[in-house]
Amino acid sequence: MDKELRVQSLERAFKILEILSEEKEGLGVTEISRITSLHKSTVHRFLRDLEILNYVEKDEKTDKYKLGIKILQLAGRFLDHMDIRDQAKDSIKELADITGETVHLVIYNKKEAVYIDKIDSKKTIRMHSQIGKTIPMHASAVGKAILSHLSEEEKEKIIKRGLPAFTPNTLVDPERLREELEKVRRRGFAFDNEENEEGIRCIAAPIFDYTGSVVAAVSISGPKFSITQDRIEELSKLVKNCAERISEKLGFTKKKQ
């Protein structure tokens, strides 16, 4: 097999894995074939090979395929090797204990914010956040905290990709978003006022590495009846302090900013 065909095969296999990662209930050969525009026999061949390697598993009752245990093992090893997660562990636990709210840690990766750790609140309210998932940069506190410290060029590239609405409060106007990001940069924290999920508010602060570059953000999230307007000042200080401690562990000093 020549190099081009090997690359094509890899692309197809990874495409199937990406599709399966978005479907909790799994997908059958016909569904995968339709989504990927690959022939059923081709899809079946890839799935058979991936199943042998434990990257996918088949439910014999439904004939649907899901991601296999090998993917979870790889993801766990990847997260274990992420220094920022280790460095942030104690700080985010302390933040969760003090505030009683859900705490998220996200990294900035290729124009996206990705959840890499989460400590759930003991409250019963459920959030859609999940480790490994991406979160919209313009419609989240963590995203805005990171965006506010990116270069103008990088910031504009993200804005030009589009600003879809997730709730009636989402900032979809580029100029309003730019004004908001300037505010975030000045005060040192971002506020998500039900912009990503209705009923949920978040406060986030940016995390910097030893080069002075923004690499991540930490946030607290909770129901609007808990994260009230009169608590924002108190909670934002706690989130900023947490972000500063993590940044220091990554070698950041304020003079580098």
Short mmCIF file of C-alpha atoms in Angstrom, two decimals:
data_model
loop_
_atom_site.label_atom_id
_atom_site.label_comp_id
_atom_site.label_asym_id
_atom_site.label_seq_id
_atom_site.Cartn_x
_atom_site.Cartn_y
_atom_site.Cartn_z
CA MET A 1 0.00 0.00 0.00
CA ASP A 2 1.47 3.37 -0.98
CA LYS A 3 1.73 6.34 1.36
CA GLU A 4 -1.36 8.14 0.01
CA LEU A 5 -3.58 5.10 0.49
CA ARG A 6 -2.26 4.53 4.02
CA VAL A 7 -3.06 8.14 4.95
CA GLN A 8 -6.53 7.81 3.43
CA SER A 9 -7.19 4.65 5.43
CA LEU A 10 -6.09 6.35 8.63
CA GLU A 11 -8.31 9.35 7.92
CA ARG A 12 -11.31 7.08 7.41
CA ALA A 13 -10.65 5.10 10.57
CA PHE A 14 -10.26 8.25 12.67
CA LYS A 15 -13.38 9.76 11.08
CA ILE A 16 -15.37 6.74 12.24
CA LEU A 17 -13.95 7.10 15.76
CA GLU A 18 -14.82 10.81 15.82
CA ILE A 19 -18.41 10.09 14.75
CA LEU A 20 -18.80 7.39 17.40
CA SER A 21 -17.45 9.75 20.05
CA GLU A 22 -20.52 11.97 19.53
CA GLU A 23 -23.09 9.17 19.91
CA LYS A 24 -23.63 7.75 23.40
CA GLU A 25 -26.06 5.10 22.15
CA GLY A 26 -23.75 3.96 19.37
CA LEU A 27 -24.31 3.67 15.61
CA GLY A 28 -24.90 0.87 13.16
CA VAL A 29 -22.99 0.21 9.95
CA THR A 30 -25.75 1.77 7.81
CA GLU A 31 -25.77 4.99 9.86
CA ILE A 32 -21.99 5.31 9.78
CA SER A 33 -22.00 4.63 6.04
CA ARG A 34 -24.53 7.42 5.50
CA ILE A 35 -22.64 9.95 7.65
CA THR A 36 -19.23 9.20 6.16
CA SER A 37 -20.39 8.53 2.57
CA LEU A 38 -18.37 5.31 2.66
CA HIS A 39 -19.69 2.02 1.29
CA LYS A 40 -21.13 -0.32 3.92
CA SER A 41 -18.52 -2.99 3.19
CA THR A 42 -15.74 -0.42 3.73
CA VAL A 43 -17.27 0.73 7.01
CA HIS A 44 -17.68 -2.86 8.15
CA ARG A 45 -14.04 -3.63 7.37
CA PHE A 46 -12.78 -0.65 9.38
CA LEU A 47 -15.08 -1.46 12.30
CA ARG A 48 -13.93 -5.07 12.33
CA ASP A 49 -10.27 -4.00 12.51
CA LEU A 50 -10.98 -1.36 15.17
CA GLU A 51 -12.93 -3.92 17.20
CA ILE A 52 -10.03 -6.38 17.11
CA LEU A 53 -7.79 -3.61 18.49
CA ASN A 54 -10.40 -2.71 21.18
CA TYR A 55 -10.92 0.82 19.83
CA VAL A 56 -14.60 0.07 19.25
CA GLU A 57 -16.99 -2.50 20.66
CA LYS A 58 -20.17 -3.96 19.23
CA ASP A 59 -23.44 -4.38 21.13
CA GLU A 60 -24.61 -7.82 20.01
CA LYS A 61 -28.24 -7.00 20.89
CA THR A 62 -28.48 -3.81 18.82
CA ASP A 63 -25.67 -4.35 16.30
CA LYS A 64 -24.49 -0.84 17.15
CA TYR A 65 -20.88 0.16 17.66
CA LYS A 66 -19.48 2.34 20.45
CA LEU A 67 -16.02 3.50 21.42
CA GLY A 68 -14.02 0.77 23.12
CA ILE A 69 -11.96 0.60 26.29
CA LYS A 70 -8.71 1.36 24.44
CA ILE A 71 -9.92 4.89 23.70
CA LEU A 72 -10.59 5.48 27.41
CA GLN A 73 -7.13 4.16 28.28
CA LEU A 74 -5.47 6.47 25.76
CA ALA A 75 -7.49 9.47 26.96
CA GLY A 76 -6.54 8.71 30.55
CA ARG A 77 -2.84 8.50 29.70
CA PHE A 78 -3.07 11.73 27.73
CA LEU A 79 -4.68 13.56 30.65
CA ASP A 80 -2.18 12.08 33.11
CA HIS A 81 0.65 13.55 31.06
CA MET A 82 -0.87 17.02 31.01
CA ASP A 83 1.17 18.97 33.52
CA ILE A 84 -1.45 21.69 33.94
CA ARG A 85 -4.00 19.19 35.23
CA ASP A 86 -1.60 17.94 37.87
CA GLN A 87 -0.55 21.44 38.88
CA ALA A 88 -4.17 22.62 39.15
CA LYS A 89 -5.58 19.64 41.06
CA ASP A 90 -5.26 20.96 44.62
CA SER A 91 -6.26 24.52 43.71
CA ILE A 92 -9.48 23.59 41.92
CA LYS A 93 -10.48 21.21 44.72
CA GLU A 94 -10.02 24.02 47.23
CA LEU A 95 -12.08 26.37 45.04
CA ALA A 96 -14.89 23.80 44.84
CA ASP A 97 -14.83 23.28 48.61
CA ILE A 98 -14.94 27.01 49.39
CA THR A 99 -17.64 28.01 46.89
CA GLY A 100 -19.78 24.87 46.87
CA GLU A 101 -20.12 25.27 43.08
CA THR A 102 -18.99 23.15 40.15
CA VAL A 103 -15.42 23.91 39.07
CA HIS A 104 -14.11 23.48 35.53
CA LEU A 105 -10.58 23.50 34.17
CA VAL A 106 -10.20 24.03 30.42
CA ILE A 107 -7.24 24.31 28.10
CA TYR A 108 -6.91 26.35 24.91
CA ASN A 109 -6.15 24.07 21.99
CA LYS A 110 -6.19 25.14 18.32
CA LYS A 111 -8.85 27.82 18.60
CA GLU A 112 -11.02 25.77 20.98
CA ALA A 113 -11.50 25.48 24.72
CA VAL A 114 -11.56 21.88 25.96
CA TYR A 115 -12.65 20.61 29.37
CA ILE A 116 -9.81 18.64 30.99
CA ASP A 117 -11.07 18.47 34.59
CA LYS A 118 -14.27 19.00 36.51
CA ILE A 119 -15.32 18.87 40.15
CA ASP A 120 -19.08 18.57 40.50
CA SER A 121 -21.05 20.52 43.05
CA LYS A 122 -23.02 18.50 45.58
CA LYS A 123 -26.12 20.36 44.37
CA THR A 124 -28.54 18.37 42.26
CA ILE A 125 -28.54 20.64 39.21
CA ARG A 126 -27.11 18.95 36.11
CA MET A 127 -24.81 20.66 33.59
CA HIS A 128 -23.89 19.62 30.07
CA SER A 129 -20.14 19.96 30.65
CA GLN A 130 -18.02 16.85 30.22
CA ILE A 131 -14.27 16.17 30.24
CA GLY A 132 -13.00 16.04 26.66
CA LYS A 133 -15.80 18.16 25.22
CA THR A 134 -15.18 21.53 23.63
CA ILE A 135 -16.97 24.66 24.76
CA PRO A 136 -17.78 27.72 22.63
CA MET A 137 -15.18 30.45 23.05
CA HIS A 138 -17.61 33.37 22.70
CA ALA A 139 -20.44 31.94 24.79
CA SER A 140 -18.67 30.81 27.95
CA ALA A 141 -16.81 32.43 30.81
CA VAL A 142 -13.76 30.21 30.28
CA GLY A 143 -13.76 30.95 26.56
CA LYS A 144 -14.01 34.71 27.06
CA ALA A 145 -11.31 34.63 29.74
CA ILE A 146 -8.95 33.01 27.24
CA LEU A 147 -10.08 35.08 24.25
CA SER A 148 -9.43 38.33 26.08
CA HIS A 149 -5.70 37.55 26.28
CA LEU A 150 -5.11 36.21 22.77
CA SER A 151 -3.39 38.25 20.09
CA GLU A 152 -5.69 40.47 18.02
CA GLU A 153 -5.03 38.32 14.97
CA GLU A 154 -5.97 35.08 16.70
CA LYS A 155 -8.97 36.67 18.38
CA GLU A 156 -10.32 37.97 15.06
CA LYS A 157 -9.89 34.58 13.40
CA ILE A 158 -12.11 33.03 16.06
CA ILE A 159 -14.71 35.82 15.81
CA LYS A 160 -14.83 35.50 12.02
CA ARG A 161 -15.62 31.78 12.27
CA GLY A 162 -19.06 32.84 13.48
CA LEU A 163 -20.83 33.53 16.76
CA PRO A 164 -23.81 31.15 16.98
CA ALA A 165 -26.48 31.72 19.62
CA PHE A 166 -26.94 29.08 22.31
CA THR A 167 -29.37 31.06 24.45
CA PRO A 168 -31.09 34.47 24.12
CA ASN A 169 -28.16 35.93 26.14
CA THR A 170 -25.34 34.75 23.85
CA LEU A 171 -23.19 37.57 22.48
CA VAL A 172 -23.59 37.17 18.72
CA ASP A 173 -22.61 40.68 17.65
CA PRO A 174 -18.82 40.91 17.03
CA GLU A 175 -18.55 44.50 18.28
CA ARG A 176 -20.38 43.75 21.53
CA LEU A 177 -18.14 40.73 22.05
CA ARG A 178 -14.99 42.81 21.49
CA GLU A 179 -16.22 45.34 24.07
CA GLU A 180 -16.94 42.53 26.52
CA LEU A 181 -13.47 41.03 26.01
CA GLU A 182 -11.85 44.38 26.74
CA LYS A 183 -13.80 44.52 30.01
CA VAL A 184 -12.73 40.97 30.86
CA ARG A 185 -9.08 41.83 30.26
CA ARG A 186 -9.28 44.90 32.49
CA ARG A 187 -11.01 43.30 35.47
CA GLY A 188 -9.26 39.92 35.25
CA PHE A 189 -12.33 37.67 35.08
CA ALA A 190 -15.15 36.75 32.70
CA PHE A 191 -18.83 36.34 33.51
CA ASP A 192 -21.18 34.05 31.61
CA ASN A 193 -24.72 35.24 32.30
CA GLU A 194 -26.69 32.26 30.94
CA GLU A 195 -24.92 32.62 27.60
CA ASN A 196 -24.17 28.94 27.04
CA GLU A 197 -26.86 27.23 29.12
CA GLU A 198 -30.09 28.80 30.31
CA GLY A 199 -30.25 28.95 34.09
CA ILE A 200 -26.47 28.56 34.50
CA ARG A 201 -23.99 31.32 35.32
CA CYS A 202 -20.20 31.02 35.35
CA ILE A 203 -17.22 33.09 36.47
CA ALA A 204 -13.79 32.34 35.02
CA ALA A 205 -10.22 33.62 35.10
CA PRO A 206 -7.33 32.99 32.68
CA ILE A 207 -4.29 30.82 33.42
CA PHE A 208 -0.85 31.69 31.99
CA ASP A 209 2.26 29.59 31.48
CA TYR A 210 5.94 30.44 32.04
CA THR A 211 6.09 32.32 28.71
CA GLY A 212 3.24 34.64 29.70
CA SER A 213 0.86 33.06 27.18
CA VAL A 214 -2.74 32.26 28.13
CA VAL A 215 -3.06 28.47 28.03
CA ALA A 216 -6.15 27.67 30.09
CA ALA A 217 -8.89 28.98 32.34
CA VAL A 218 -10.62 27.95 35.55
CA SER A 219 -14.25 28.64 36.38
CA ILE A 220 -17.03 28.10 38.84
CA SER A 221 -20.48 27.34 37.47
CA GLY A 222 -23.84 27.14 39.13
CA PRO A 223 -27.53 27.96 38.92
CA LYS A 224 -28.43 31.63 38.67
CA PHE A 225 -30.17 31.49 42.04
CA SER A 226 -26.83 30.53 43.59
CA ILE A 227 -24.43 32.72 41.57
CA THR A 228 -26.31 35.95 42.17
CA GLN A 229 -25.24 39.44 41.19
CA ASP A 230 -24.33 40.33 44.77
CA ARG A 231 -21.92 37.34 44.97
CA ILE A 232 -20.00 38.13 41.79
CA GLU A 233 -17.36 40.30 43.49
CA GLU A 234 -16.67 37.72 46.21
CA LEU A 235 -16.65 34.73 43.83
CA SER A 236 -14.58 36.46 41.15
CA LYS A 237 -11.80 37.11 43.70
CA LEU A 238 -11.74 33.44 44.64
CA VAL A 239 -11.60 32.35 40.99
CA LYS A 240 -8.85 34.87 40.16
CA ASN A 241 -6.80 33.76 43.17
CA CYS A 242 -7.15 30.15 42.06
CA ALA A 243 -6.04 31.00 38.50
CA GLU A 244 -3.08 32.98 39.82
CA ARG A 245 -1.90 30.08 41.98
CA ILE A 246 -2.09 27.67 39.05
CA SER A 247 -0.27 30.17 36.79
CA GLU A 248 2.51 30.51 39.36
CA LYS A 249 2.91 26.72 39.45
CA LEU A 250 3.32 26.83 35.65
CA GLY A 251 6.16 29.34 36.04
CA PHE A 252 4.23 32.52 35.27
CA THR A 253 5.25 35.84 36.78
CA LYS A 254 3.21 39.01 36.26
CA LYS A 255 6.08 40.89 34.62
CA LYS A 256 5.90 38.38 31.71
CA GLN A 257 2.30 39.32 30.87
#
